[in-house]
Amino acid sequence: MSILEIKGLEVKYITHDGTVNAINGIDLEVDRGEALGLVGETGAGKTTTALSILGLVPNPPGKITAGEIFYDGRDLLKESEAEMRKIRGNDISMIFQDPMSALNPVLTVGDQIAEVIELHQKCSKKEAMERAMAMLEKVGIPAERATEYPHQFSGGMKQRVVIAIALACTPKVLLADEPTSALDVTIQAQVLDMMGKLQHEVGTAMILITHDLGVVADTCDKVAIMYAGEIVESGSLVDVYNHTAHPYTVGLFGSLPSLDKDVDRLQPIDGLMPSPMNLPEGCKFHPRCPDATPECAKRCPKVTEITPGHKVRCLKYEGTEG
Amino acid sequence: MADNLLEVKNLKKYFNTPRGPLHAVDDITFTIERGHTLGVVGESGCGKSTLGRTIIGLLESTQGEIRFEGLDITHPDMKRKKELCKEMQMVFQDPFSSLNPRRCVAELIAEPLKIFKVYKFAKERDERVFELMDVVGLDRRFATSYPHELDGGRRQRIGIARALAMDPKFIVCDEPVSALDVSIQAQVLNLLQDLQDERGLTYIIITHDLSVVRHISDEIMVMYLGCMVEKCDAKELFVHTLHPYTKGLLSAIPIPTVKEKKPPVLLEGELTSPINPKPVCRFANRCKYCTEQCLQSAPALEEVLPGHFVACHHVREINGL
Amino acid sequence: MSKQTKAPRKKEKKASQFSEVMGRLRRNKLAMVSLAVIILIILAAIFANYVAPYDYAKQDMHNRFLYPSLQHLCGTDNFGRDIFSRIIYGARYSLVVSVIAVAIAVVGGAILGATSGYFGGLYDTIVQRIIDILMAIPSFLLAVVISASLGTGIMSSALAIAVGMMSVFERIMRSSVLQIRDQEFIEAAKVTGASTARIIFHEIIPNALSPIIVNATLCISSAIIAISGLSFIGLGIPAPTPEWGTLLSAGRDYIRDFWPMVTFPGVAIVITIIAFNLLGDGLRDAMDPRLKQ
């Protein structure tokens, strides 16, 4: 049963220079304890998706124009701000990309973790601190470092603290926005390893936002590929990685230099992502698509489920339901 | 004899800090053959950018020798330095901060041509600028655009066009693609390869991304805290990974395929900073094979397999050689 | 990703930075009104001999202390001179002196600030300590001292005011240069073989200019006050010349009995200063839209 379900979400930013169509109708479903990778390039609408779930899309200029987001059966878009505040950090929490700026430099890391616990769990200061220290141990930082300040930690350690804050109240859903892209590979491996273990231990569902298909392969069960505010392909790891269907996803894999195969030339996708203020008619990908037909410029393709659970938004596959 | 374009011997670059000298580049020796590509890999803080900047002359080396086409260029005078700018160029990491935001594309590319007063007439110069834009695949209609109006990939092309303006022989690329999206990254990597094939360019590609260097380099050098720990042919490094740090680095890279994952060889701990380092193996505190010997002396670089250099006391036992 | 969705890039491809700034400025009504007022004052000053109804020096002993009427819009002074004409001619002196003063301050401050920020080290330390000393002295006091030692006149008054203002521009320039110096495009310029002077003048200064421009506009109003102040105490521009401060100073004796002599020059000063301040504020918002909100 799904803990989080997004249906037909549309988000626009209305600015002086025009309307930015950040998200154009996405459907997404995450089951309890499951990890979903949300992959896309800069400007695809990944972060906006996460902010919409938390009700944090800046308004103005942002506006959610359509859709529903169900958390445990409740439509989050209809909840009051006060209700949302209770949900944020307790039921749904988020890890931001930059660990350097996500921590308050004048509070000790222990205080910062304890603060979230105190806020949501109605316990004494002392108890909150004890649980904060336990949390630090869980993310691999000795509990006695709880009295230190963020600047005394290295980048990887800070990101661990941020994760500890996010998981402090054992949320049901964790949104991780590029949690490791500011880190070096060896540190990234440590943090991902730890996150994976904790996610299973706590039983949290996770949406991992990243541009790195490798990270998703290591940590997620399902994957959704975003392009220009739409989900163009989604399914299990095996579906998307081994039976890649959408031409954009094929292009993404072709762009990656491989570590174990010899390729003379990479096969990049031609052209650039369209500006979200000026999206093409029909299929958003057709100007860059090697398989585009005249039909693609006319009609926006519907989502087709080609095998159970494997959904593709491409005219090539329409009418080939498996 | 191999035609070596660049020879670097025992190059050292120390920075003075309040806590003592920081050994950013410590005793690095290598050569690059004309038309080849050397990939320099390492994590942030390992000194790879400092190495590139010292070679190009942005930083003065503390000790050692740099030879370009057989001539010593370690401490050039002002005139020689300017001349060298024609021969060696650099492509920078951040396409957002490496271009002056007040200049339009044509002005940015024309800058070196103006400095060296290559053309008498502005018209000839403009012609050359358009030519360069064609070479790097920038549409001519962007000539009057400003950098902030363009995306990262196009901006990086401007940087490459500017580097090519004086027809250099040698280009240092400092993280040329790490700020770009994957699909754009592939376009830029292909461009760099094409330019090398057409013009016989020699590259040093500095990056933290092992898959990028594997794709584009002939030789790879792995750096750790200012020292070279392993250097060999690009393919060889991935077939016979010998140094424990390189092994950790390789297994830490997330691979975008779904298959039975081997449990990764996780490296413990993090990089320390090489301020006033003791003469020991700098990787010792993160190495699981660390012994007394590692904490007493720094390992020298030795040729373990033909053309494969490793700096590790225990390389033979670890790899059963 | 959010960078692109939240702050979308401009649609018009060919827009230069200047036209972009002007476009944003045009939306600010207050700044545009101020700009119009300033242009009006400047035009009036340039074409004073056509605009002013009377000669500023023409005395008419029969018509002394006239209150405002259609003949004399602002009345006449103690020598029967038309106050309105004197204010219009006075704009010449007040504006010229303050523009020269600000120009000296900007050029001097910018060069000092750019070099000391770029080179750093001992040179920077020495320049900074001198600026510290200058800043420790109240700027008007400094202007009084310099003006007293150089004598009266347009250039010496301008210089007297400029010295005190220079420290402001020096500090602004230095801090922007320190920021810009470490950006990669400076290294890129070094790699292309650019000389140090070229880097400072071509790469650094154009990028540090917008705060300087904004502050220069704001400083013109303080220069007008300063020059008026100097003239008021008899140090700026000597008596017969109708500088605004001199006018105020002359009216001081009659402040109880005949209000037009102090009021109208005062109003002229106030309007000009407010116009320059509002324009400066508008420019700041237009050049750095992030600052607003």
mmCIF file with all atom_site columns, C-alpha atoms in Angstrom, chain A residues 202-315:
data_model
loop_
_atom_site.group_PDB
_atom_site.id
_atom_site.type_symbol
_atom_site.label_atom_id
_atom_site.label_alt_id
_atom_site.label_comp_id
_atom_site.label_asym_id
_atom_site.label_entity_id
_atom_site.label_seq_id
_atom_site.pdbx_PDB_ins_code
_atom_site.Cartn_x
_atom_site.Cartn_y
_atom_site.Cartn_z
_atom_site.occupancy
_atom_site.B_iso_or_equiv
_atom_site.pdbx_formal_charge
_atom_site.auth_seq_id
_atom_site.auth_comp_id
_atom_site.auth_asym_id
_atom_site.auth_atom_id
_atom_site.pdbx_PDB_model_num
ATOM 1   C CA . VAL A 1 202 ? 13.692 2.735  10.379  1.00 0.00 ? 202 VAL A CA 1
ATOM 2   C CA . GLY A 1 203 ? 11.397 1.499  7.619   1.00 0.00 ? 203 GLY A CA 1
ATOM 3   C CA . THR A 1 204 ? 11.189 4.903  5.990   1.00 0.00 ? 204 THR A CA 1
ATOM 4   C CA . ALA A 1 205 ? 10.057 5.360  2.431   1.00 0.00 ? 205 ALA A CA 1
ATOM 5   C CA . MET A 1 206 ? 12.542 7.479  0.548   1.00 0.00 ? 206 MET A CA 1
ATOM 6   C CA . ILE A 1 207 ? 12.470 9.641  -2.547  1.00 0.00 ? 207 ILE A CA 1
ATOM 7   C CA . LEU A 1 208 ? 16.070 10.135 -3.642  1.00 0.00 ? 208 LEU A CA 1
ATOM 8   C CA . ILE A 1 209 ? 16.459 13.065 -5.989  1.00 0.00 ? 209 ILE A CA 1
ATOM 9   C CA . THR A 1 210 ? 19.625 12.887 -8.040  1.00 0.00 ? 210 THR A CA 1
ATOM 10  C CA . HIS A 1 211 ? 21.139 13.299 -11.465 1.00 0.00 ? 211 HIS A CA 1
ATOM 11  C CA . ASP A 1 212 ? 23.359 10.270 -10.940 1.00 0.00 ? 212 ASP A CA 1
ATOM 12  C CA . LEU A 1 213 ? 21.998 7.012  -12.343 1.00 0.00 ? 213 LEU A CA 1
ATOM 13  C CA . GLY A 1 214 ? 24.757 5.156  -10.513 1.00 0.00 ? 214 GLY A CA 1
ATOM 14  C CA . VAL A 1 215 ? 23.621 6.346  -7.093  1.00 0.00 ? 215 VAL A CA 1
ATOM 15  C CA . VAL A 1 216 ? 20.073 5.232  -7.872  1.00 0.00 ? 216 VAL A CA 1
ATOM 16  C CA . ALA A 1 217 ? 21.249 1.794  -8.947  1.00 0.00 ? 217 ALA A CA 1
ATOM 17  C CA . ASP A 1 218 ? 23.019 1.406  -5.617  1.00 0.00 ? 218 ASP A CA 1
ATOM 18  C CA . THR A 1 219 ? 20.251 2.567  -3.302  1.00 0.00 ? 219 THR A CA 1
ATOM 19  C CA . CYS A 1 220 ? 16.787 2.461  -4.853  1.00 0.00 ? 220 CYS A CA 1
ATOM 20  C CA . ASP A 1 221 ? 14.096 -0.118 -5.619  1.00 0.00 ? 221 ASP A CA 1
ATOM 21  C CA . LYS A 1 222 ? 12.194 1.950  -8.165  1.00 0.00 ? 222 LYS A CA 1
ATOM 22  C CA . VAL A 1 223 ? 13.164 4.774  -10.431 1.00 0.00 ? 223 VAL A CA 1
ATOM 23  C CA . ALA A 1 224 ? 11.354 7.612  -12.200 1.00 0.00 ? 224 ALA A CA 1
ATOM 24  C CA . ILE A 1 225 ? 13.018 9.648  -14.943 1.00 0.00 ? 225 ILE A CA 1
ATOM 25  C CA . MET A 1 226 ? 11.951 13.302 -15.195 1.00 0.00 ? 226 MET A CA 1
ATOM 26  C CA . TYR A 1 227 ? 12.238 15.515 -18.227 1.00 0.00 ? 227 TYR A CA 1
ATOM 27  C CA . ALA A 1 228 ? 10.858 19.048 -18.586 1.00 0.00 ? 228 ALA A CA 1
ATOM 28  C CA . GLY A 1 229 ? 8.430  18.667 -15.703 1.00 0.00 ? 229 GLY A CA 1
ATOM 29  C CA . GLU A 1 230 ? 7.088  15.269 -16.726 1.00 0.00 ? 230 GLU A CA 1
ATOM 30  C CA . ILE A 1 231 ? 7.899  11.736 -15.721 1.00 0.00 ? 231 ILE A CA 1
ATOM 31  C CA . VAL A 1 232 ? 8.870  10.115 -18.986 1.00 0.00 ? 232 VAL A CA 1
ATOM 32  C CA . GLU A 1 233 ? 9.620  6.658  -17.675 1.00 0.00 ? 233 GLU A CA 1
ATOM 33  C CA . SER A 1 234 ? 9.173  4.879  -14.386 1.00 0.00 ? 234 SER A CA 1
ATOM 34  C CA . GLY A 1 235 ? 9.374  1.366  -13.091 1.00 0.00 ? 235 GLY A CA 1
ATOM 35  C CA . SER A 1 236 ? 11.531 -1.027 -11.146 1.00 0.00 ? 236 SER A CA 1
ATOM 36  C CA . LEU A 1 237 ? 15.304 -0.791 -11.475 1.00 0.00 ? 237 LEU A CA 1
ATOM 37  C CA . VAL A 1 238 ? 15.360 -3.824 -13.757 1.00 0.00 ? 238 VAL A CA 1
ATOM 38  C CA . ASP A 1 239 ? 12.623 -2.362 -15.960 1.00 0.00 ? 239 ASP A CA 1
ATOM 39  C CA . VAL A 1 240 ? 14.314 0.954  -16.490 1.00 0.00 ? 240 VAL A CA 1
ATOM 40  C CA . TYR A 1 241 ? 17.966 -0.109 -16.521 1.00 0.00 ? 241 TYR A CA 1
ATOM 41  C CA . ASN A 1 242 ? 17.734 -3.365 -18.406 1.00 0.00 ? 242 ASN A CA 1
ATOM 42  C CA . HIS A 1 243 ? 14.637 -2.797 -20.557 1.00 0.00 ? 243 HIS A CA 1
ATOM 43  C CA . THR A 1 244 ? 15.072 0.925  -21.174 1.00 0.00 ? 244 THR A CA 1
ATOM 44  C CA . ALA A 1 245 ? 12.157 2.142  -23.257 1.00 0.00 ? 245 ALA A CA 1
ATOM 45  C CA . HIS A 1 246 ? 11.989 5.924  -23.527 1.00 0.00 ? 246 HIS A CA 1
ATOM 46  C CA . PRO A 1 247 ? 14.424 7.539  -25.992 1.00 0.00 ? 247 PRO A CA 1
ATOM 47  C CA . TYR A 1 248 ? 15.440 10.124 -23.365 1.00 0.00 ? 248 TYR A CA 1
ATOM 48  C CA . THR A 1 249 ? 16.423 7.436  -20.892 1.00 0.00 ? 249 THR A CA 1
ATOM 49  C CA . VAL A 1 250 ? 18.339 5.658  -23.658 1.00 0.00 ? 250 VAL A CA 1
ATOM 50  C CA . GLY A 1 251 ? 20.134 8.950  -24.323 1.00 0.00 ? 251 GLY A CA 1
ATOM 51  C CA . LEU A 1 252 ? 20.989 9.389  -20.650 1.00 0.00 ? 252 LEU A CA 1
ATOM 52  C CA . PHE A 1 253 ? 22.610 5.978  -20.494 1.00 0.00 ? 253 PHE A CA 1
ATOM 53  C CA . GLY A 1 254 ? 24.428 6.642  -23.766 1.00 0.00 ? 254 GLY A CA 1
ATOM 54  C CA . SER A 1 255 ? 25.904 9.827  -22.313 1.00 0.00 ? 255 SER A CA 1
ATOM 55  C CA . LEU A 1 256 ? 27.583 8.079  -19.425 1.00 0.00 ? 256 LEU A CA 1
ATOM 56  C CA . PRO A 1 257 ? 31.223 7.098  -19.832 1.00 0.00 ? 257 PRO A CA 1
ATOM 57  C CA . SER A 1 258 ? 31.463 3.523  -18.647 1.00 0.00 ? 258 SER A CA 1
ATOM 58  C CA . LEU A 1 259 ? 33.970 2.070  -16.230 1.00 0.00 ? 259 LEU A CA 1
ATOM 59  C CA . ASP A 1 260 ? 34.052 -1.416 -17.667 1.00 0.00 ? 260 ASP A CA 1
ATOM 60  C CA . LYS A 1 261 ? 33.267 -1.069 -21.352 1.00 0.00 ? 261 LYS A CA 1
ATOM 61  C CA . ASP A 1 262 ? 35.377 0.555  -24.048 1.00 0.00 ? 262 ASP A CA 1
ATOM 62  C CA . VAL A 1 263 ? 33.429 3.104  -26.017 1.00 0.00 ? 263 VAL A CA 1
ATOM 63  C CA . ASP A 1 264 ? 35.203 5.266  -28.569 1.00 0.00 ? 264 ASP A CA 1
ATOM 64  C CA . ARG A 1 265 ? 32.603 7.975  -28.631 1.00 0.00 ? 265 ARG A CA 1
ATOM 65  C CA . LEU A 1 266 ? 29.798 8.748  -26.269 1.00 0.00 ? 266 LEU A CA 1
ATOM 66  C CA . GLN A 1 267 ? 26.305 8.956  -27.706 1.00 0.00 ? 267 GLN A CA 1
ATOM 67  C CA . PRO A 1 268 ? 24.956 12.160 -26.197 1.00 0.00 ? 268 PRO A CA 1
ATOM 68  C CA . ILE A 1 269 ? 21.451 13.496 -26.698 1.00 0.00 ? 269 ILE A CA 1
ATOM 69  C CA . ASP A 1 270 ? 21.494 16.271 -29.271 1.00 0.00 ? 270 ASP A CA 1
ATOM 70  C CA . GLY A 1 271 ? 20.438 19.740 -28.286 1.00 0.00 ? 271 GLY A CA 1
ATOM 71  C CA . LEU A 1 272 ? 19.388 21.146 -24.961 1.00 0.00 ? 272 LEU A CA 1
ATOM 72  C CA . MET A 1 273 ? 16.560 20.872 -22.497 1.00 0.00 ? 273 MET A CA 1
ATOM 73  C CA . PRO A 1 274 ? 13.826 23.328 -23.530 1.00 0.00 ? 274 PRO A CA 1
ATOM 74  C CA . SER A 1 275 ? 13.314 26.362 -21.335 1.00 0.00 ? 275 SER A CA 1
ATOM 75  C CA . PRO A 1 276 ? 10.406 25.664 -18.972 1.00 0.00 ? 276 PRO A CA 1
ATOM 76  C CA . MET A 1 277 ? 8.951  29.010 -20.028 1.00 0.00 ? 277 MET A CA 1
ATOM 77  C CA . ASN A 1 278 ? 8.788  27.963 -23.620 1.00 0.00 ? 278 ASN A CA 1
ATOM 78  C CA . LEU A 1 279 ? 7.997  24.268 -23.884 1.00 0.00 ? 279 LEU A CA 1
ATOM 79  C CA . PRO A 1 280 ? 7.535  22.680 -27.301 1.00 0.00 ? 280 PRO A CA 1
ATOM 80  C CA . GLU A 1 281 ? 4.121  21.512 -28.498 1.00 0.00 ? 281 GLU A CA 1
ATOM 81  C CA . GLY A 1 282 ? 3.304  17.842 -28.331 1.00 0.00 ? 282 GLY A CA 1
ATOM 82  C CA . CYS A 1 283 ? 5.893  15.588 -26.714 1.00 0.00 ? 283 CYS A CA 1
ATOM 83  C CA . LYS A 1 284 ? 8.337  17.774 -24.792 1.00 0.00 ? 284 LYS A CA 1
ATOM 84  C CA . PHE A 1 285 ? 11.267 15.651 -25.912 1.00 0.00 ? 285 PHE A CA 1
ATOM 85  C CA . HIS A 1 286 ? 10.509 15.446 -29.636 1.00 0.00 ? 286 HIS A CA 1
ATOM 86  C CA . PRO A 1 287 ? 12.946 18.187 -30.814 1.00 0.00 ? 287 PRO A CA 1
ATOM 87  C CA . ARG A 1 288 ? 15.838 16.154 -29.384 1.00 0.00 ? 288 ARG A CA 1
ATOM 88  C CA . CYS A 1 289 ? 14.450 12.708 -30.008 1.00 0.00 ? 289 CYS A CA 1
ATOM 89  C CA . PRO A 1 290 ? 16.157 10.483 -32.595 1.00 0.00 ? 290 PRO A CA 1
ATOM 90  C CA . ASP A 1 291 ? 12.926 8.494  -33.131 1.00 0.00 ? 291 ASP A CA 1
ATOM 91  C CA . ALA A 1 292 ? 10.609 11.491 -33.474 1.00 0.00 ? 292 ALA A CA 1
ATOM 92  C CA . THR A 1 293 ? 7.849  11.344 -36.062 1.00 0.00 ? 293 THR A CA 1
ATOM 93  C CA . PRO A 1 294 ? 5.640  14.225 -37.276 1.00 0.00 ? 294 PRO A CA 1
ATOM 94  C CA . GLU A 1 295 ? 2.944  12.857 -34.973 1.00 0.00 ? 295 GLU A CA 1
ATOM 95  C CA . CYS A 1 296 ? 5.150  13.605 -31.918 1.00 0.00 ? 296 CYS A CA 1
ATOM 96  C CA . ALA A 1 297 ? 5.020  17.356 -32.552 1.00 0.00 ? 297 ALA A CA 1
ATOM 97  C CA . LYS A 1 298 ? 1.239  17.338 -32.534 1.00 0.00 ? 298 LYS A CA 1
ATOM 98  C CA . ARG A 1 299 ? 0.128  15.317 -29.582 1.00 0.00 ? 299 ARG A CA 1
ATOM 99  C CA . CYS A 1 300 ? 1.344  14.969 -26.027 1.00 0.00 ? 300 CYS A CA 1
ATOM 100 C CA . PRO A 1 301 ? 1.793  11.226 -25.440 1.00 0.00 ? 301 PRO A CA 1
ATOM 101 C CA . LYS A 1 302 ? -0.153 9.475  -22.705 1.00 0.00 ? 302 LYS A CA 1
ATOM 102 C CA . VAL A 1 303 ? 1.400  7.285  -20.082 1.00 0.00 ? 303 VAL A CA 1
ATOM 103 C CA . THR A 1 304 ? 1.489  3.673  -21.237 1.00 0.00 ? 304 THR A CA 1
ATOM 104 C CA . GLU A 1 305 ? 2.137  0.732  -18.954 1.00 0.00 ? 305 GLU A CA 1
ATOM 105 C CA . ILE A 1 306 ? 4.195  -1.527 -21.227 1.00 0.00 ? 306 ILE A CA 1
ATOM 106 C CA . THR A 1 307 ? 4.763  -4.234 -18.634 1.00 0.00 ? 307 THR A CA 1
ATOM 107 C CA . PRO A 1 308 ? 3.184  -4.266 -15.174 1.00 0.00 ? 308 PRO A CA 1
ATOM 108 C CA . GLY A 1 309 ? 4.717  -1.373 -13.252 1.00 0.00 ? 309 GLY A CA 1
ATOM 109 C CA . HIS A 1 310 ? 6.832  -0.104 -16.146 1.00 0.00 ? 310 HIS A CA 1
ATOM 110 C CA . LYS A 1 311 ? 5.278  3.125  -17.427 1.00 0.00 ? 311 LYS A CA 1
ATOM 111 C CA . VAL A 1 312 ? 6.489  5.106  -20.399 1.00 0.00 ? 312 VAL A CA 1
ATOM 112 C CA . ARG A 1 313 ? 5.321  8.415  -21.805 1.00 0.00 ? 313 ARG A CA 1
ATOM 113 C CA . CYS A 1 314 ? 6.094  8.034  -25.493 1.00 0.00 ? 314 CYS A CA 1
ATOM 114 C CA . LEU A 1 315 ? 3.996  7.678  -28.634 1.00 0.00 ? 315 LEU A CA 1
#
